[in-house]
PDB file of C-alpha atoms in Angstrom:
ATOM      1  CA  MET A  20      89.369 105.115  90.671  1.00  0.00           C
ATOM      2  CA  TYR A  21      92.652 102.741  90.986  1.00  0.00           C
ATOM      3  CA  GLU A  22      90.943  99.612  89.248  1.00  0.00           C
ATOM      4  CA  ARG A  23      88.966 101.867  86.896  1.00  0.00           C
ATOM      5  CA  ALA A  24      91.976 103.697  85.664  1.00  0.00           C
ATOM      6  CA  HIS A  25      95.805 101.980  86.660  1.00  0.00           C
ATOM      7  CA  ILE A  26      96.773 100.147  83.772  1.00  0.00           C
ATOM      8  CA  THR A  27      99.942  98.380  83.437  1.00  0.00           C
ATOM      9  CA  GLY A  28     102.385  97.955  80.763  1.00  0.00           C
ATOM     10  CA  THR A  29     105.603  99.376  79.214  1.00  0.00           C
ATOM     11  CA  PHE A  30     104.559 103.814  78.896  1.00  0.00           C
ATOM     12  CA  THR A  31     106.797 106.509  78.277  1.00  0.00           C
ATOM     13  CA  LEU A  32     106.055 109.681  80.523  1.00  0.00           C
ATOM     14  CA  ARG A  33     105.843 113.191  79.378  1.00  0.00           C
ATOM     15  CA  SER A  34     108.629 114.113  81.476  1.00  0.00           C
ATOM     16  CA  GLY A  35     110.710 111.168  79.061  1.00  0.00           C
ATOM     17  CA  ALA A  36     110.717 108.574  82.121  1.00  0.00           C
ATOM     18  CA  THR A  37     109.905 105.163  81.443  1.00  0.00           C
ATOM     19  CA  SER A  38     107.012 103.428  83.616  1.00  0.00           C
ATOM     20  CA  ASN A  39     105.761  99.813  84.099  1.00  0.00           C
ATOM     21  CA  GLU A  40     102.809 101.940  85.327  1.00  0.00           C
ATOM     22  CA  TYR A  41     100.113 104.221  84.043  1.00  0.00           C
ATOM     23  CA  PHE A  42      97.016 106.216  85.172  1.00  0.00           C
ATOM     24  CA  ASP A  43      94.667 106.639  82.378  1.00  0.00           C
ATOM     25  CA  LYS A  44      92.808 109.421  83.023  1.00  0.00           C
ATOM     26  CA  TYR A  45      90.513 109.700  80.307  1.00  0.00           C
ATOM     27  CA  LEU A  46      89.533 106.738  81.941  1.00  0.00           C
ATOM     28  CA  LEU A  47      88.014 108.527  84.872  1.00  0.00           C
ATOM     29  CA  GLU A  48      87.122 111.557  82.685  1.00  0.00           C
ATOM     30  CA  ALA A  49      84.955 109.702  80.456  1.00  0.00           C
ATOM     31  CA  ASP A  50      82.571 108.551  83.508  1.00  0.00           C
ATOM     32  CA  PRO A  51      80.212 110.988  84.613  1.00  0.00           C
ATOM     33  CA  VAL A  52      79.386 109.974  87.961  1.00  0.00           C
ATOM     34  CA  LEU A  53      82.962 109.076  88.419  1.00  0.00           C
ATOM     35  CA  LEU A  54      84.175 112.759  87.191  1.00  0.00           C
ATOM     36  CA  ARG A  55      81.393 114.616  89.513  1.00  0.00           C
ATOM     37  CA  ASP A  56      82.680 112.698  92.463  1.00  0.00           C
ATOM     38  CA  ILE A  57      86.155 113.144  92.064  1.00  0.00           C
ATOM     39  CA  CYS A  58      85.320 117.191  91.551  1.00  0.00           C
ATOM     40  CA  GLY A  59      83.159 117.278  94.111  1.00  0.00           C
ATOM     41  CA  GLU A  60      85.761 116.800  96.202  1.00  0.00           C
ATOM     42  CA  LEU A  61      88.607 118.526  94.780  1.00  0.00           C
ATOM     43  CA  ALA A  62      86.260 121.543  95.164  1.00  0.00           C
ATOM     44  CA  GLY A  63      87.458 121.645  98.627  1.00  0.00           C
ATOM     45  CA  LEU A  64      91.205 122.193  97.985  1.00  0.00           C
ATOM     46  CA  VAL A  65      90.150 125.299  95.822  1.00  0.00           C
ATOM     47  CA  PRO A  66      91.025 128.576  97.765  1.00  0.00           C
ATOM     48  CA  ALA A  67      88.426 130.884  98.155  1.00  0.00           C
ATOM     49  CA  GLY A  68      89.584 134.393  96.791  1.00  0.00           C
ATOM     50  CA  ILE A  69      90.028 133.508  93.227  1.00  0.00           C
ATOM     51  CA  ASP A  70      88.435 134.554  90.243  1.00  0.00           C
ATOM     52  CA  ALA A  71      88.757 131.431  87.740  1.00  0.00           C
ATOM     53  CA  LEU A  72      90.052 127.935  87.660  1.00  0.00           C
ATOM     54  CA  ALA A  73      92.389 127.460  84.980  1.00  0.00           C
ATOM     55  CA  GLY A  74      92.180 123.971  82.939  1.00  0.00           C
ATOM     56  CA  LEU A  75      95.672 122.923  81.254  1.00  0.00           C
ATOM     57  CA  GLU A  76      94.951 121.088  77.923  1.00  0.00           C
ATOM     58  CA  MET A  77      93.979 118.608  77.397  1.00  0.00           C
ATOM     59  CA  GLY A  78      93.178 116.298  80.288  1.00  0.00           C
ATOM     60  CA  ALA A  79      92.566 119.179  82.421  1.00  0.00           C
ATOM     61  CA  ILE A  80      89.582 120.607  80.700  1.00  0.00           C
ATOM     62  CA  PRO A  81      87.028 117.873  81.717  1.00  0.00           C
ATOM     63  CA  VAL A  82      88.124 118.180  85.108  1.00  0.00           C
ATOM     64  CA  ALA A  83      88.102 122.705  85.434  1.00  0.00           C
ATOM     65  CA  THR A  84      84.510 122.161  83.108  1.00  0.00           C
ATOM     66  CA  MET A  85      82.689 119.841  86.190  1.00  0.00           C
ATOM     67  CA  LEU A  86      85.120 121.760  88.825  1.00  0.00           C
ATOM     68  CA  SER A  87      83.394 125.069  87.484  1.00  0.00           C
ATOM     69  CA  GLN A  88      79.666 123.892  87.365  1.00  0.00           C
ATOM     70  CA  LEU A  89      80.087 122.666  90.938  1.00  0.00           C
ATOM     71  CA  THR A  90      81.891 125.454  92.254  1.00  0.00           C
ATOM     72  CA  GLY A  91      80.233 128.523  90.320  1.00  0.00           C
ATOM     73  CA  MET A  92      83.953 129.564  89.678  1.00  0.00           C
ATOM     74  CA  PRO A  93      84.243 130.398  85.831  1.00  0.00           C
ATOM     75  CA  ALA A  94      86.855 128.452  83.637  1.00  0.00           C
ATOM     76  CA  ARG A  95      89.511 129.287  81.489  1.00  0.00           C
ATOM     77  CA  PHE A  96      91.316 126.688  78.949  1.00  0.00           C
ATOM     78  CA  VAL A  97      94.713 126.915  78.809  1.00  0.00           C
ATOM     79  CA  ARG A  98      96.131 126.269  76.031  1.00  0.00           C
ATOM     80  CA  LYS A  99     100.257 124.209  75.950  1.00  0.00           C
ATOM     81  CA  LYS A 100     101.039 127.753  73.504  1.00  0.00           C
ATOM     82  CA  ALA A 101      98.908 130.620  72.318  1.00  0.00           C
ATOM     83  CA  LYS A 102      97.215 129.714  68.861  1.00  0.00           C
ATOM     84  CA  GLU A 103      98.808 130.844  65.584  1.00  0.00           C
ATOM     85  CA  TYR A 104      96.033 132.000  64.221  1.00  0.00           C
ATOM     86  CA  GLY A 105      92.479 133.685  64.999  1.00  0.00           C
ATOM     87  CA  THR A 106      92.434 135.580  68.236  1.00  0.00           C
ATOM     88  CA  ALA A 107      96.104 134.223  68.960  1.00  0.00           C
ATOM     89  CA  LYS A 108      94.931 133.669  72.304  1.00  0.00           C
ATOM     90  CA  LEU A 109      96.749 131.819  75.263  1.00  0.00           C
ATOM     91  CA  ALA A 110      93.417 130.667  76.646  1.00  0.00           C
ATOM     92  CA  GLU A 111      89.817 130.708  76.075  1.00  0.00           C
ATOM     93  CA  GLY A 112      86.891 131.280  78.770  1.00  0.00           C
ATOM     94  CA  GLY A 113      87.562 134.845  79.686  1.00  0.00           C
ATOM     95  CA  VAL A 114      90.766 137.212  80.023  1.00  0.00           C
ATOM     96  CA  LEU A 115      93.881 136.591  82.500  1.00  0.00           C
ATOM     97  CA  ALA A 116      95.455 139.927  82.811  1.00  0.00           C
ATOM     98  CA  GLY A 117      95.226 140.920  86.829  1.00  0.00           C
ATOM     99  CA  GLN A 118      93.424 137.286  87.684  1.00  0.00           C
ATOM    100  CA  ARG A 119      93.969 135.180  90.805  1.00  0.00           C
ATOM    101  CA  LEU A 120      93.395 131.444  89.022  1.00  0.00           C
ATOM    102  CA  CYS A 121      93.665 128.324  90.554  1.00  0.00           C
ATOM    103  CA  VAL A 122      95.643 125.770  87.992  1.00  0.00           C
ATOM    104  CA  VAL A 123      93.928 122.737  87.848  1.00  0.00           C
ATOM    105  CA  GLU A 124      95.371 119.771  86.342  1.00  0.00           C
ATOM    106  CA  ASP A 125      94.898 115.913  86.207  1.00  0.00           C
ATOM    107  CA  VAL A 126      97.307 113.897  86.603  1.00  0.00           C
ATOM    108  CA  VAL A 127     101.170 115.645  88.033  1.00  0.00           C
ATOM    109  CA  THR A 128     104.086 113.237  87.042  1.00  0.00           C
ATOM    110  CA  SER A 129     107.404 116.028  86.966  1.00  0.00           C
ATOM    111  CA  GLY A 130     104.966 118.746  87.045  1.00  0.00           C
ATOM    112  CA  GLY A 131     106.933 120.056  83.576  1.00  0.00           C
ATOM    113  CA  GLN A 132     104.082 121.332  81.858  1.00  0.00           C
ATOM    114  CA  ILE A 133     102.360 122.965  84.843  1.00  0.00           C
ATOM    115  CA  VAL A 134     105.866 124.947  85.321  1.00  0.00           C
ATOM    116  CA  GLU A 135     105.640 125.942  81.083  1.00  0.00           C
ATOM    117  CA  SER A 136     101.697 127.164  81.483  1.00  0.00           C
ATOM    118  CA  CYS A 137     102.002 129.000  84.471  1.00  0.00           C
ATOM    119  CA  ASP A 138     105.027 130.815  83.344  1.00  0.00           C
ATOM    120  CA  ALA A 139     103.080 131.759  80.036  1.00  0.00           C
ATOM    121  CA  LEU A 140      99.872 132.751  82.766  1.00  0.00           C
ATOM    122  CA  ARG A 141     101.927 135.043  85.047  1.00  0.00           C
ATOM    123  CA  ALA A 142     103.622 136.602  81.556  1.00  0.00           C
ATOM    124  CA  GLU A 143      99.860 137.398  80.892  1.00  0.00           C
ATOM    125  CA  ARG A 144      99.917 139.229  84.194  1.00  0.00           C
ATOM    126  CA  ALA A 145      97.539 136.632  85.996  1.00  0.00           C
ATOM    127  CA  GLU A 146      98.782 135.443  89.510  1.00  0.00           C
ATOM    128  CA  ILE A 147      98.891 131.561  89.971  1.00  0.00           C
ATOM    129  CA  VAL A 148      96.948 131.013  93.756  1.00  0.00           C
ATOM    130  CA  ARG A 149      97.274 127.673  93.675  1.00  0.00           C
ATOM    131  CA  VAL A 150      97.663 124.495  91.636  1.00  0.00           C
ATOM    132  CA  VAL A 151      95.032 121.692  92.151  1.00  0.00           C
ATOM    133  CA  CYS A 152      95.503 118.453  90.674  1.00  0.00           C
ATOM    134  CA  VAL A 153      93.445 114.542  91.311  1.00  0.00           C
ATOM    135  CA  ILE A 154      96.746 112.954  90.955  1.00  0.00           C
ATOM    136  CA  ASP A 155     100.429 113.121  92.425  1.00  0.00           C
ATOM    137  CA  ARG A 156     102.347 110.160  90.771  1.00  0.00           C
ATOM    138  CA  GLU A 157     104.775 111.225  93.387  1.00  0.00           C
ATOM    139  CA  SER A 158     107.836 111.936  90.201  1.00  0.00           C
ATOM    140  CA  GLY A 159     109.496 115.210  91.334  1.00  0.00           C
ATOM    141  CA  GLY A 160     106.288 117.376  90.463  1.00  0.00           C
ATOM    142  CA  ARG A 161     105.437 118.917  94.120  1.00  0.00           C
ATOM    143  CA  GLU A 162     108.830 119.401  94.248  1.00  0.00           C
ATOM    144  CA  ASN A 163     109.423 121.337  90.753  1.00  0.00           C
ATOM    145  CA  LEU A 164     106.551 123.085  91.693  1.00  0.00           C
ATOM    146  CA  ALA A 165     107.775 124.129  94.698  1.00  0.00           C
ATOM    147  CA  ALA A 166     110.829 125.497  93.146  1.00  0.00           C
ATOM    148  CA  ALA A 167     108.699 127.669  90.359  1.00  0.00           C
ATOM    149  CA  GLY A 168     106.815 129.382  93.306  1.00  0.00           C
ATOM    150  CA  LEU A 169     103.720 127.351  92.667  1.00  0.00           C
ATOM    151  CA  ASP A 170     101.667 125.273  95.594  1.00  0.00           C
ATOM    152  CA  LEU A 171      99.987 122.349  94.947  1.00  0.00           C
ATOM    153  CA  HIS A 172      97.747 120.536  96.569  1.00  0.00           C
ATOM    154  CA  ALA A 173      96.622 116.810  95.499  1.00  0.00           C
ATOM    155  CA  LEU A 174      93.551 114.861  95.978  1.00  0.00           C
ATOM    156  CA  PHE A 175      95.265 111.823  95.911  1.00  0.00           C
ATOM    157  CA  THR A 176      99.342 110.630  95.583  1.00  0.00           C
ATOM    158  CA  MET A 177      99.978 107.408  93.957  1.00  0.00           C
ATOM    159  CA  THR A 178     100.586 105.855  97.629  1.00  0.00           C
ATOM    160  CA  GLU A 179      97.560 106.679  99.005  1.00  0.00           C
ATOM    161  CA  LEU A 180      95.659 105.156  95.827  1.00  0.00           C
ATOM    162  CA  LYS A 181      97.627 101.944  95.931  1.00  0.00           C
ATOM    163  CA  ALA A 182      97.118 101.524  99.558  1.00  0.00           C
ATOM    164  CA  ALA A 183      93.077 101.980  98.885  1.00  0.00           C
ATOM    165  CA  ALA A 184      92.911  99.630  96.293  1.00  0.00           C
ATOM    166  CA  GLY A 185      95.637  97.305  98.150  1.00  0.00           C
TER     167      GLY A 185
END
């Protein structure tokens, strides 16, 4: 994973922070074998008793889709904000109200978008049981999610990936 998706340069992250390294998750998600292998491992972090997986727009959609295939759990595809036309839904794929969800993300940095999305899901009367991600960049995301009452489980931390590549 590290060799496939780790790139260096100067990058502005969603949080506004600047980084000299970047993990290009789309390089992982575009590789069908690697995506299946990653999600095969990630499936072990999905808790029992949930009603659906909730993949966050846009990067986690391929992960949630593959994870749905491997676990048999239905998926919801969660927008950053409800669309302003047509059905005006926050999420596609089924109902949210009363659903116990496992939120799926690809890479967590500050966790800001996850917190916003989970707040929106909770406003739709969904219960967030757990948040799972492929990579925790260890940049405050876990702590920010915990402060919002969200339980993060990462398949890998950036430290682990660097050590494995090392």
